[in-house]
Coordinates of N, CA and C in Angstrom, one line a residue:
Chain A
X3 N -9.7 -12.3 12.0 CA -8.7 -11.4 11.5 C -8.8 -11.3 10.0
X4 N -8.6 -10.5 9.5 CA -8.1 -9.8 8.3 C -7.2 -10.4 7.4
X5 N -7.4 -10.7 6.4 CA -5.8 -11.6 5.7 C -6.1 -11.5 3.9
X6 N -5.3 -10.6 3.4 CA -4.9 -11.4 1.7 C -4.1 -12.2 1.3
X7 N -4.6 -13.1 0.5 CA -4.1 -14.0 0.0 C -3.7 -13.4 -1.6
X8 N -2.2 -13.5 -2.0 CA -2.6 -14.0 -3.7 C -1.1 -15.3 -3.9
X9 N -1.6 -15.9 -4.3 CA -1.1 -17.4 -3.9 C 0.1 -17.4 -5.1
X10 N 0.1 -16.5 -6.2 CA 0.9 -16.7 -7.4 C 2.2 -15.8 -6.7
X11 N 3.3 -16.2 -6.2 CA 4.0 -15.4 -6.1 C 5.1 -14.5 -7.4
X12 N 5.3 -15.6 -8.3 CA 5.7 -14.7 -9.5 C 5.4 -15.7 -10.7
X13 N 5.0 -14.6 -11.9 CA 4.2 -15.4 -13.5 C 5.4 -14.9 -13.9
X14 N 5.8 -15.5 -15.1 CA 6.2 -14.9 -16.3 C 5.2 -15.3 -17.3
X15 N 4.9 -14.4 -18.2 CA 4.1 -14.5 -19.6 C 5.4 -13.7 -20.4
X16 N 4.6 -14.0 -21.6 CA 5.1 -13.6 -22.8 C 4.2 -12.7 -23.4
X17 N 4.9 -11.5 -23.9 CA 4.4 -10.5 -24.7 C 2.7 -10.4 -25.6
X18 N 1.6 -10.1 -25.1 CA 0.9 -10.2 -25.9 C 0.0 -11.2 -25.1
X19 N 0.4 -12.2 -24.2 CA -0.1 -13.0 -23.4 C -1.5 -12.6 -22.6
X20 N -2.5 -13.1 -22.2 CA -3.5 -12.8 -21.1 C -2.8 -13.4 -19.8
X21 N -3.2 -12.2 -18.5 CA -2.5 -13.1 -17.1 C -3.8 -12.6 -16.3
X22 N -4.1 -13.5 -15.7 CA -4.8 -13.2 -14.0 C -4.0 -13.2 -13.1
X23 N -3.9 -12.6 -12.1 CA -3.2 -12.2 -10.6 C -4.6 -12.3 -10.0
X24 N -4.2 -13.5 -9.3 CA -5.4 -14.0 -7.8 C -5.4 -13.3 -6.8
X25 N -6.6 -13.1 -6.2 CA -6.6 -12.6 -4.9 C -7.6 -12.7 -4.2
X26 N -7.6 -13.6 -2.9 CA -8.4 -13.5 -1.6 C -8.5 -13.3 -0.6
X27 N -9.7 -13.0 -0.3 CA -9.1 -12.6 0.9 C -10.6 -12.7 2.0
X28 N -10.3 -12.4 3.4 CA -11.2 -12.7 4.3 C -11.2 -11.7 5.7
X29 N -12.5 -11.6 5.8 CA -13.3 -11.0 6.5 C -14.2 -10.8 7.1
X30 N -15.1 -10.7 8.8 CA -16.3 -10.7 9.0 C -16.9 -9.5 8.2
X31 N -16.3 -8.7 8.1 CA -17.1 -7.0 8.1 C -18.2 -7.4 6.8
X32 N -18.8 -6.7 6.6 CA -19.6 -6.6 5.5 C -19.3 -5.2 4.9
X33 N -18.9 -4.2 5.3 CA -18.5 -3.3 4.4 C -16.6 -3.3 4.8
X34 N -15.9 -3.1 3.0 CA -15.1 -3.1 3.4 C -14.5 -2.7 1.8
X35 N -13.2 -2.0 1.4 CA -13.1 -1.7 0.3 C -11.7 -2.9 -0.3
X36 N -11.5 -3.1 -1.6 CA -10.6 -3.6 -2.1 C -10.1 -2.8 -3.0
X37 N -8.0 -2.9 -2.9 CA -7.9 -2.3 -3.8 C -6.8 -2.9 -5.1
X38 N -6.5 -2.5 -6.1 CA -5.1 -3.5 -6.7 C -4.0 -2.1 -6.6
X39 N -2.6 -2.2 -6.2 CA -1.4 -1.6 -6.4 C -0.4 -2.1 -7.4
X40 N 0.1 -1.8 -8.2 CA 1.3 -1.8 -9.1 C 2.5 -1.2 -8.3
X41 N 3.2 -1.5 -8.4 CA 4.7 -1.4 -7.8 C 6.2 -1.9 -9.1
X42 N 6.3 -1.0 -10.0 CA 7.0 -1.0 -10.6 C 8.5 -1.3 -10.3
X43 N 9.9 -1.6 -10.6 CA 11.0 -1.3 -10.3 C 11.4 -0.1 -9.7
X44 N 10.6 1.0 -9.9 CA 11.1 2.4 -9.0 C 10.9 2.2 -7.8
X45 N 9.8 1.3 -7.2 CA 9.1 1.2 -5.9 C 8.1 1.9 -5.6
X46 N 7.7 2.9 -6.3 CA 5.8 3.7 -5.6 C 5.1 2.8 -6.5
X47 N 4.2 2.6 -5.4 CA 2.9 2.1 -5.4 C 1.9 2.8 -6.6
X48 N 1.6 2.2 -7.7 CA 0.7 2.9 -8.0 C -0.9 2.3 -7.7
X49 N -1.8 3.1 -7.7 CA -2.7 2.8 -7.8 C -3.5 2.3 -8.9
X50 N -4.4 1.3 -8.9 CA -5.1 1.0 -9.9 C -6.7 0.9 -10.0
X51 N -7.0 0.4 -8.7 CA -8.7 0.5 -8.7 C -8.9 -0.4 -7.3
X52 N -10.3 0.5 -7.4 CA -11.0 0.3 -5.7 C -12.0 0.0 -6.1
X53 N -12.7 -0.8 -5.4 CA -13.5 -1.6 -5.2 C -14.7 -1.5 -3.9
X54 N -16.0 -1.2 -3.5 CA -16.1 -1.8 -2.2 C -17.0 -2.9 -2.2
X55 N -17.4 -3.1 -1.4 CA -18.2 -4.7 -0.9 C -19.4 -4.8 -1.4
X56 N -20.1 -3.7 -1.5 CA -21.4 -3.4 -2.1 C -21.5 -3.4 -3.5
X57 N -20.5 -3.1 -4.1 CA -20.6 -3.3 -5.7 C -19.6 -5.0 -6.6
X58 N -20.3 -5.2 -7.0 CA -19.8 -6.4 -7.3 C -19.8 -6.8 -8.9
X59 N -20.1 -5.2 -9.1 CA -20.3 -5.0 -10.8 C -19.0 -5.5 -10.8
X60 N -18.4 -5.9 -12.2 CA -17.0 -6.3 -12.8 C -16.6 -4.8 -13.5
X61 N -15.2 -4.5 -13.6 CA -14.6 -3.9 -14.4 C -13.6 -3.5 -15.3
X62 N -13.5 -3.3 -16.4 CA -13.0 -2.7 -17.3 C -12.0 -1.7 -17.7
X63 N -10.8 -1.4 -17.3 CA -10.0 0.1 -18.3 C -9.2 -0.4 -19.2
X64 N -9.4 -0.5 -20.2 CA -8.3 -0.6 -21.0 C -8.1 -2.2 -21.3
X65 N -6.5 -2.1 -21.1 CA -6.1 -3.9 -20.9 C -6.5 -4.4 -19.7
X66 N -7.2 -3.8 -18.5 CA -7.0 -4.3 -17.3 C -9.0 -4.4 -16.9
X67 N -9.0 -5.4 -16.6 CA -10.2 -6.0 -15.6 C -10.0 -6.6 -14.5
X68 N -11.2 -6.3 -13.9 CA -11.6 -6.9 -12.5 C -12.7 -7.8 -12.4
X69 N -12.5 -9.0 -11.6 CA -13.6 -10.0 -11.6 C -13.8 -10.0 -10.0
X70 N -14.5 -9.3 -9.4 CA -15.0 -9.3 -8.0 C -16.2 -10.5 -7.6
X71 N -16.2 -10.9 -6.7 CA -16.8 -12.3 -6.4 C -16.8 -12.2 -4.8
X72 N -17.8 -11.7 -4.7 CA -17.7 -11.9 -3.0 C -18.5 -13.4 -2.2
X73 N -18.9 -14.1 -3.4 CA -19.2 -15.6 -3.0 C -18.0 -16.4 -2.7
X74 N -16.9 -16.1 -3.5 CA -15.3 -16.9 -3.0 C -14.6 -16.2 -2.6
X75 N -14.7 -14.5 -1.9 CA -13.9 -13.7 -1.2 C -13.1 -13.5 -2.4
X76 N -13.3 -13.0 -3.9 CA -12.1 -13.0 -4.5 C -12.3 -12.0 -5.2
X77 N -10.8 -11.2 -5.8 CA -10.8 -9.9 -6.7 C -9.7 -10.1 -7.6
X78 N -10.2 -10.8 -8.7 CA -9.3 -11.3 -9.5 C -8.8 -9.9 -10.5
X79 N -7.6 -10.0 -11.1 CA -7.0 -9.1 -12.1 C -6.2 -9.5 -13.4
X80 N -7.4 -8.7 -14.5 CA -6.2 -9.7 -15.8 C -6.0 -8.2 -16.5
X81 N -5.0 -8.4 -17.2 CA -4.4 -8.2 -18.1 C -4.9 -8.7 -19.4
X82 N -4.6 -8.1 -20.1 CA -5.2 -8.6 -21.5 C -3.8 -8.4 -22.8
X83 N -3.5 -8.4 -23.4 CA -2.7 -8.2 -23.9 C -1.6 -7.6 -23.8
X84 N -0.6 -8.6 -22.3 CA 0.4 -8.2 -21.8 C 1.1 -7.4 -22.3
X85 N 2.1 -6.2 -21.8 CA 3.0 -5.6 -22.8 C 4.2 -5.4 -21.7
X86 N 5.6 -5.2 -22.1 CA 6.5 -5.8 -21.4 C 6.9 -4.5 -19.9
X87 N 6.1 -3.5 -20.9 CA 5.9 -2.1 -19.0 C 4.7 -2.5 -18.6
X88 N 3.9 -3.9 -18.1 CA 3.2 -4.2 -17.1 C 4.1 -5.0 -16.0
X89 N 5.1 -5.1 -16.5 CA 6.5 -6.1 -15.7 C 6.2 -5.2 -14.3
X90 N 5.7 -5.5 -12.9 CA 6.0 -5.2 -11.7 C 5.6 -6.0 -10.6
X91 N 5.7 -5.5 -9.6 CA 5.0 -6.4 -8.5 C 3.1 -5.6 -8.0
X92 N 2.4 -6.6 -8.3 CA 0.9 -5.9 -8.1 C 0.6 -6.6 -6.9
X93 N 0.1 -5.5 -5.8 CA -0.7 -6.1 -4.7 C -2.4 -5.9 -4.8
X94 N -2.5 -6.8 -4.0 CA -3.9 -7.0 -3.8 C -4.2 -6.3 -2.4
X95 N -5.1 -5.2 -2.2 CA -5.5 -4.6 -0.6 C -6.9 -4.6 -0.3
X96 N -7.0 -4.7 1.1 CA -8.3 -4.8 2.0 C -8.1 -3.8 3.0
X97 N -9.3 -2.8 2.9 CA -9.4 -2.0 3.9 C -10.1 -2.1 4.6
X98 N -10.8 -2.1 6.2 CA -12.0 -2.0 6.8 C -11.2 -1.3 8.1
X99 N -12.7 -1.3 8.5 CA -12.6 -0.5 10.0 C -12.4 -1.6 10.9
X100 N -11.2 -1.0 12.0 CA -10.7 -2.4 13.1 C -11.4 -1.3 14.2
X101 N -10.7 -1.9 15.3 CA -10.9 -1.3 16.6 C -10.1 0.4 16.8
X102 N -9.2 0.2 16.0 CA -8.1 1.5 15.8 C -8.5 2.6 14.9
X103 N -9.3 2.0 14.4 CA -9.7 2.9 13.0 C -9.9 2.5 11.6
X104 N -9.2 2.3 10.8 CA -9.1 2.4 9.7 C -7.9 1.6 9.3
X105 N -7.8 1.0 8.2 CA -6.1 0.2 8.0 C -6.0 -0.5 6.8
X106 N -4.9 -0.4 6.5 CA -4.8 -1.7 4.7 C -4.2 -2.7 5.2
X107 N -4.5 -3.9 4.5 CA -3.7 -5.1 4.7 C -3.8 -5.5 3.5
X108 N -2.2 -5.2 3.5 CA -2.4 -5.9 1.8 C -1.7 -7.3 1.3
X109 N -1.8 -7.9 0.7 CA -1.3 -8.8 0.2 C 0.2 -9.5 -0.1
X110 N 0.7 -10.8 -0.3 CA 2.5 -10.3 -0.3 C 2.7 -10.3 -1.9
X111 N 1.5 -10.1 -2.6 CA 2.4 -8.9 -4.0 C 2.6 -10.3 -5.0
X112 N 2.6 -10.1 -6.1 CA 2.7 -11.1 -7.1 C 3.7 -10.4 -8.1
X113 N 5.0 -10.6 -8.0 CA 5.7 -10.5 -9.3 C 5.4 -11.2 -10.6
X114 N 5.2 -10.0 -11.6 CA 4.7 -10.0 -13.0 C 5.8 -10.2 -13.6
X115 N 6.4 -10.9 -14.6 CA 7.2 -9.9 -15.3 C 7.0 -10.7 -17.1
X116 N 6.9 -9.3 -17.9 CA 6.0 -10.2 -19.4 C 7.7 -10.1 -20.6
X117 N 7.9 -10.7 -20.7 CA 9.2 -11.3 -21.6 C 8.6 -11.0 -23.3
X118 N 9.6 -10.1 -23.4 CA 9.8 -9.8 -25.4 C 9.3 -10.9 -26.4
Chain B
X2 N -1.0 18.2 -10.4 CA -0.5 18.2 -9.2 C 0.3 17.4 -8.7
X3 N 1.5 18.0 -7.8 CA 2.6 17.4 -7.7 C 2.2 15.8 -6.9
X4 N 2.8 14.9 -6.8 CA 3.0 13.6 -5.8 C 3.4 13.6 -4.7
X5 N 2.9 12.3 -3.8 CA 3.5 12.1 -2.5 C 5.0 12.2 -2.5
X6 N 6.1 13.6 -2.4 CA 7.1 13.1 -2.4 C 8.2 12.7 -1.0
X7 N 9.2 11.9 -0.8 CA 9.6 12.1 0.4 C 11.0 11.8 0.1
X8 N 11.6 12.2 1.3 CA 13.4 12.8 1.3 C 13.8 12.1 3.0
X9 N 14.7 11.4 2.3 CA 15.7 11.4 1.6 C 15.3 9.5 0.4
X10 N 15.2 9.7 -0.6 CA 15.5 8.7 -1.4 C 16.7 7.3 -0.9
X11 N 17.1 7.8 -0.2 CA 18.0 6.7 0.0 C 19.4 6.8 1.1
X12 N 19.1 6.1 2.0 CA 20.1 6.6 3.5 C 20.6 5.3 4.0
X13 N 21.8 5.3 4.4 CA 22.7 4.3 5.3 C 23.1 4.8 6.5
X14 N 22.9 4.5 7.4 CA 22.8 3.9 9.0 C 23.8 3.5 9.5
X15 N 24.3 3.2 10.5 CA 25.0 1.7 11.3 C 23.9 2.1 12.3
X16 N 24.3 0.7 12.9 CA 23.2 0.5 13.9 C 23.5 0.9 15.3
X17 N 22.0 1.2 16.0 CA 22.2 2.5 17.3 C 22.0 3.6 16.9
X18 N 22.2 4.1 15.3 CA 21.9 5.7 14.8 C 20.5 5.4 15.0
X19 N 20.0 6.9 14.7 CA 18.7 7.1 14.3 C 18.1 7.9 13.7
X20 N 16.9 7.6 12.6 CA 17.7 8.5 11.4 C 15.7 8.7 11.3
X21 N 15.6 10.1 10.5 CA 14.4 11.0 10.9 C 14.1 10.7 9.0
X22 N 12.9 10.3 8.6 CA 12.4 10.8 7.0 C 10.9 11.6 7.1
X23 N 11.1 11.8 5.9 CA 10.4 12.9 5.8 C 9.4 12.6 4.6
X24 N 7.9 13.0 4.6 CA 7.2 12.8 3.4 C 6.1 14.0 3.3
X25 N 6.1 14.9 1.9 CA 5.3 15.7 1.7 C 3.9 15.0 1.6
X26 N 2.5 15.2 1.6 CA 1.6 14.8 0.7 C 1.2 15.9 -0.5
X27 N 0.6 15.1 -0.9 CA -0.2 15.8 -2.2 C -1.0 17.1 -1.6
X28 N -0.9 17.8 -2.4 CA -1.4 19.2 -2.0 C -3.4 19.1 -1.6
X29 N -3.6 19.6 -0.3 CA -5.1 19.1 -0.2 C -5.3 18.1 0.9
X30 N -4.4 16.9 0.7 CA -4.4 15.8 1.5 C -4.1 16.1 2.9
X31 N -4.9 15.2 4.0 CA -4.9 15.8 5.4 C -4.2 14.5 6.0
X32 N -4.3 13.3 5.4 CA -4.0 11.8 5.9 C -3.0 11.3 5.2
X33 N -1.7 11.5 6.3 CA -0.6 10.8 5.9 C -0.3 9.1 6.6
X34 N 0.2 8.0 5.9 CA 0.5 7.0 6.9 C 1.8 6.5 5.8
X35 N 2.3 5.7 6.7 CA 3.5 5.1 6.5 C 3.6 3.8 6.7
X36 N 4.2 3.0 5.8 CA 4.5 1.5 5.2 C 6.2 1.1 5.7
X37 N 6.4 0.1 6.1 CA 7.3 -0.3 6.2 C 7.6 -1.9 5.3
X38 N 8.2 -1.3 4.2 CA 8.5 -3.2 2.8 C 9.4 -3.7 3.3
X39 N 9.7 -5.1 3.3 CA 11.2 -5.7 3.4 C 10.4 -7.3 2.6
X40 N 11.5 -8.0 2.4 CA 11.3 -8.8 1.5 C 10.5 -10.1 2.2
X41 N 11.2 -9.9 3.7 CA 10.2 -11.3 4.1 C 8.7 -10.6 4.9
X42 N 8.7 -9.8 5.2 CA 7.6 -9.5 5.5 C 6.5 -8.4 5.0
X43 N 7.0 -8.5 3.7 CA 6.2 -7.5 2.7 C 5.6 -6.3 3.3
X44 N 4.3 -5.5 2.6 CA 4.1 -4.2 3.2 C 3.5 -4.2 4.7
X45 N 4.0 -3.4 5.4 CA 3.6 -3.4 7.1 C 3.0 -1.8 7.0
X46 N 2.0 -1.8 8.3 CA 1.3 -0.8 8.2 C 2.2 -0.2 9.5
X47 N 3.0 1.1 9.4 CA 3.5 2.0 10.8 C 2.4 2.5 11.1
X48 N 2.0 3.8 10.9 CA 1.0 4.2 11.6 C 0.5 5.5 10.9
X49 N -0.5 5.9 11.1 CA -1.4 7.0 10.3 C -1.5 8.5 11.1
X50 N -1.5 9.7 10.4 CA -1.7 10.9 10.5 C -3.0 11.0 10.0
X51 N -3.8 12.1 10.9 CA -4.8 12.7 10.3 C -4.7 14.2 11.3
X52 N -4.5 15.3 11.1 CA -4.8 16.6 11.4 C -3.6 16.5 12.5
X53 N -3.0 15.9 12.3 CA -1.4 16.4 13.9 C -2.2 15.4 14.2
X54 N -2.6 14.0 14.5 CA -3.2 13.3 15.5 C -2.7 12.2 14.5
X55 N -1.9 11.2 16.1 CA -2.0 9.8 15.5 C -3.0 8.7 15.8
X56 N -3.4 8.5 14.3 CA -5.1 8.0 14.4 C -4.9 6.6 14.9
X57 N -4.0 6.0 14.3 CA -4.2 4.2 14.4 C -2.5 4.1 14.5
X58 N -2.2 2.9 14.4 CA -0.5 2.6 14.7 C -0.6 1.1 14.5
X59 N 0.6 0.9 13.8 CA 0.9 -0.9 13.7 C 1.2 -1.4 14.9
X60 N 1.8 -2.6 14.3 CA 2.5 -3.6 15.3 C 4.1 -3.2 15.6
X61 N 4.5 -2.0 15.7 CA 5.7 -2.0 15.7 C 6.1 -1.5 17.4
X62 N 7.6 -1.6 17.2 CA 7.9 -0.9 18.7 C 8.0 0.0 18.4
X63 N 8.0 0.7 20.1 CA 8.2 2.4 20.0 C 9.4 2.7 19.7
X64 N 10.5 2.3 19.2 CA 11.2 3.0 18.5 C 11.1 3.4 17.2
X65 N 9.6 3.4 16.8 CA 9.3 3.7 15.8 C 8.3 4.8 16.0
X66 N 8.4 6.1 15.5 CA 7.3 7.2 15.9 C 6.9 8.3 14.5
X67 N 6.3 8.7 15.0 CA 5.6 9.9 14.2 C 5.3 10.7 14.4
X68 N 5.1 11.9 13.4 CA 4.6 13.1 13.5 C 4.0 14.1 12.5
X69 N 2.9 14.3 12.1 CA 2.2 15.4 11.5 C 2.4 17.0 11.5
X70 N 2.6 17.4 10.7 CA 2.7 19.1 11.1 C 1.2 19.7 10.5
X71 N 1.3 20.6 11.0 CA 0.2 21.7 10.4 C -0.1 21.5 9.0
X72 N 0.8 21.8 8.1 CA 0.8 21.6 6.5 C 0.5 20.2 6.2
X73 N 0.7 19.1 7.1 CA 0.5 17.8 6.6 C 1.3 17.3 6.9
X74 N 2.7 17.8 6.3 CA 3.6 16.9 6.1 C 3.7 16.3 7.6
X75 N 4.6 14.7 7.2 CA 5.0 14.3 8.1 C 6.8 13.7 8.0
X76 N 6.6 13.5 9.4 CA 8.2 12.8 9.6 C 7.9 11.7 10.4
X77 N 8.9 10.8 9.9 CA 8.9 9.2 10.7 C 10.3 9.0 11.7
X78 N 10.6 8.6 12.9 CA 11.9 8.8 13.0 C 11.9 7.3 14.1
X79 N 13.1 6.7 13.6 CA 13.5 5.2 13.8 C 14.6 5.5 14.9
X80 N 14.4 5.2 16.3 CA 15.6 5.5 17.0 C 16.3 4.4 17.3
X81 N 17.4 4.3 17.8 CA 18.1 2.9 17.8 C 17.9 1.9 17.1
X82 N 18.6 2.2 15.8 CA 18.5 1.2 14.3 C 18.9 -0.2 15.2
X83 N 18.3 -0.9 13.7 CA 18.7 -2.4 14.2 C 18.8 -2.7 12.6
X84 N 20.0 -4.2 12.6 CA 19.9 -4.7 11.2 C 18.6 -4.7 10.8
X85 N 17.6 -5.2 11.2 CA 16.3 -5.7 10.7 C 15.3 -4.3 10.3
X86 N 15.8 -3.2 10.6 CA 15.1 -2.1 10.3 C 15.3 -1.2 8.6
X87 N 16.0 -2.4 7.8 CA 17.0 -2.2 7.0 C 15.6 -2.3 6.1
X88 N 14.7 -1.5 5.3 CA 13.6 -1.6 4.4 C 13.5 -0.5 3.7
X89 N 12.0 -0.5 2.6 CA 11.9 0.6 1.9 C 10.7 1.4 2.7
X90 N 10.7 2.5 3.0 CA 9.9 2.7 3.5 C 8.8 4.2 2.9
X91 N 7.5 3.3 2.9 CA 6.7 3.8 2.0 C 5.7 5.2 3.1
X92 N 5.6 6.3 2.3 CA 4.5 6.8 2.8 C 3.6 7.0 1.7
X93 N 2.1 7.8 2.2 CA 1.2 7.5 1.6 C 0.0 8.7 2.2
X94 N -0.5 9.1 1.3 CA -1.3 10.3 1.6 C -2.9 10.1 0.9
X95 N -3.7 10.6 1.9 CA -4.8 10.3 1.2 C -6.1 11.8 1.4
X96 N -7.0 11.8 1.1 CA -7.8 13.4 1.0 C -8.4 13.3 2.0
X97 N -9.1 13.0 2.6 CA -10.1 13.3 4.1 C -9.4 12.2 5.3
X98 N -9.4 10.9 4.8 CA -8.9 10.3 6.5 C -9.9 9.9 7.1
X99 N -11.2 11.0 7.3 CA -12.2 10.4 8.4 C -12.3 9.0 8.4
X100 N -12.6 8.8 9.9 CA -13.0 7.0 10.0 C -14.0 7.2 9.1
X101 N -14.9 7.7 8.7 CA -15.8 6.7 7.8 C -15.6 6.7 6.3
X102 N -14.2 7.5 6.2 CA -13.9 7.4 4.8 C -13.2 6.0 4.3
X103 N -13.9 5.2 4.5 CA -13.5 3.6 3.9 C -12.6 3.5 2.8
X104 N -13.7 4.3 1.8 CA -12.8 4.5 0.2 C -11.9 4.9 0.0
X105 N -11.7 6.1 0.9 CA -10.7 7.1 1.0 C -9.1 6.2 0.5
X106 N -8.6 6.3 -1.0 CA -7.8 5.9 -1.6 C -6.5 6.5 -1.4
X107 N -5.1 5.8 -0.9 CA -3.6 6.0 -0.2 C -3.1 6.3 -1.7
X108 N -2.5 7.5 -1.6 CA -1.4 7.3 -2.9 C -0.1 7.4 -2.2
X109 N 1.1 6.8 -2.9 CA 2.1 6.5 -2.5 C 3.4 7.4 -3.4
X110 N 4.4 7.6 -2.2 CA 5.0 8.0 -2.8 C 6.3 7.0 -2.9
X111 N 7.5 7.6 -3.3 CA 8.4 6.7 -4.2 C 9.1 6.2 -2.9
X112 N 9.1 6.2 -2.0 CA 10.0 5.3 -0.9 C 11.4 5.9 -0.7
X113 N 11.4 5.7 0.8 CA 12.8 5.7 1.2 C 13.7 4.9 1.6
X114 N 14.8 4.3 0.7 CA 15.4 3.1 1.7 C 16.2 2.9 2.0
X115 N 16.0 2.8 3.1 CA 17.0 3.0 4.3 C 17.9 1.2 4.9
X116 N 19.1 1.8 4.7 CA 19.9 0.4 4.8 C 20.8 0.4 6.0
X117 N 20.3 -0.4 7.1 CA 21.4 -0.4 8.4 C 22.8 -1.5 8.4
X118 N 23.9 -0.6 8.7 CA 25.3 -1.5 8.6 C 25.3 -2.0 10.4

């Protein structure tokens, strides 16, 4: 079966701070996509970046990277110079094909929240 | 281009009602699916639209259903509430759907939440 893990259920940092938000996760498939969600206090999900199994390049926008490792099942996410509107709940997602079709299973979400 | 939006933002229940939401997608988008949040059991997958066809479906009971229109949109409708039905509930629209669209990325729209007395 299918399962994310991100084991940090809530950080607080301070302004300016570096943060990683963990995440693992497990699977037979060999193709399969990863994604990170933001979930601010309004509640929509935003999107942040996808990932699939075949690329394992690292990346880069801005303050935010990704450390993909498919030797430890893991899609780690930092932050770089916290600022206090990164404050939300970020999930970690796994898509692959089941028997049904298609599906996310996402993670139970790591509350952020970065302090003045 | 506008966002996943969906209506009603925010509804109260007693329980036994049954109460119908509604979510546009993004203009273009053919794959609608819907999320059910609550605090102990984080995001749950209800079940997916693609063209008026329901492709896949969670773990839920059938008092939990759906439907696609022509335009995309869809409606989710919860019959015979129960306290525990009491969540935010997310939909999500995405551009093609096909099974082999793996990548095929969910955008979300702002949730509805729905509170049973």
């Amino acid at each position: 079966a299918q399962k994310v893990t991100q084991a940090q259920t809530e950080i607080s940092v301070v302004e300016k701070e570096d943060v990683t938000l963990d995440c693992v996760y497990e699977t037979r498939d060999t193709t399969y996509y990863l994604f990170w969600y933001k979930q601010p206090p309004s509640g929509e999900l935003v999107f942040l970046i996808r990932r699939n199994s075949f690329d394992e390049q690292n990346e880069i926008s801005g303050r935010y990277s990704w450390n993909f490792q498919k030797s430890t099942s893991s899609f780690n996410f930092t932050i770089t110079a916290s600022q206090v509107v990164d404050s939300a709940v970020y999930f970690c997602a796994l898509r692959k094909r089941d028997n049904y079709g298609q599906n996310f299973v996402f993670g139970p979400g790591t509350r952020l929240s970065v302090l003045p | 281009k506008a966002g996943v939006t969906q209506t009603p933002r925010y509804l109260i229940k007693t329980r036994g009602q049954q109460v119908t939401l509604s979510c546009s997608p993004i203009s273009g988008h053919r794959s609608v699916s819907w999320y059910q949040q609550t605090p102990g059991q984080g995001l749950q997958f209800l079940f997916e639209y693609f063209s008026e066809t329901q492709r896949n479906k969670g773990n839920f009971p059938g008092r939990f259903s759906g439907r696609q229109f022509s335009n995309s949109r869809s409606e989710m409708n919860v019959s015979t509430l129960e306290l525990g039905d009491s969540a935010l509930y997310l939909c999500a629209s995405s551009l093609q759907g096909r099974s082999g669209m793996l990548g095929d990325t969910q955008y979300f729209g702002p949730g509805t939440r729905l509170t049973v007395l």
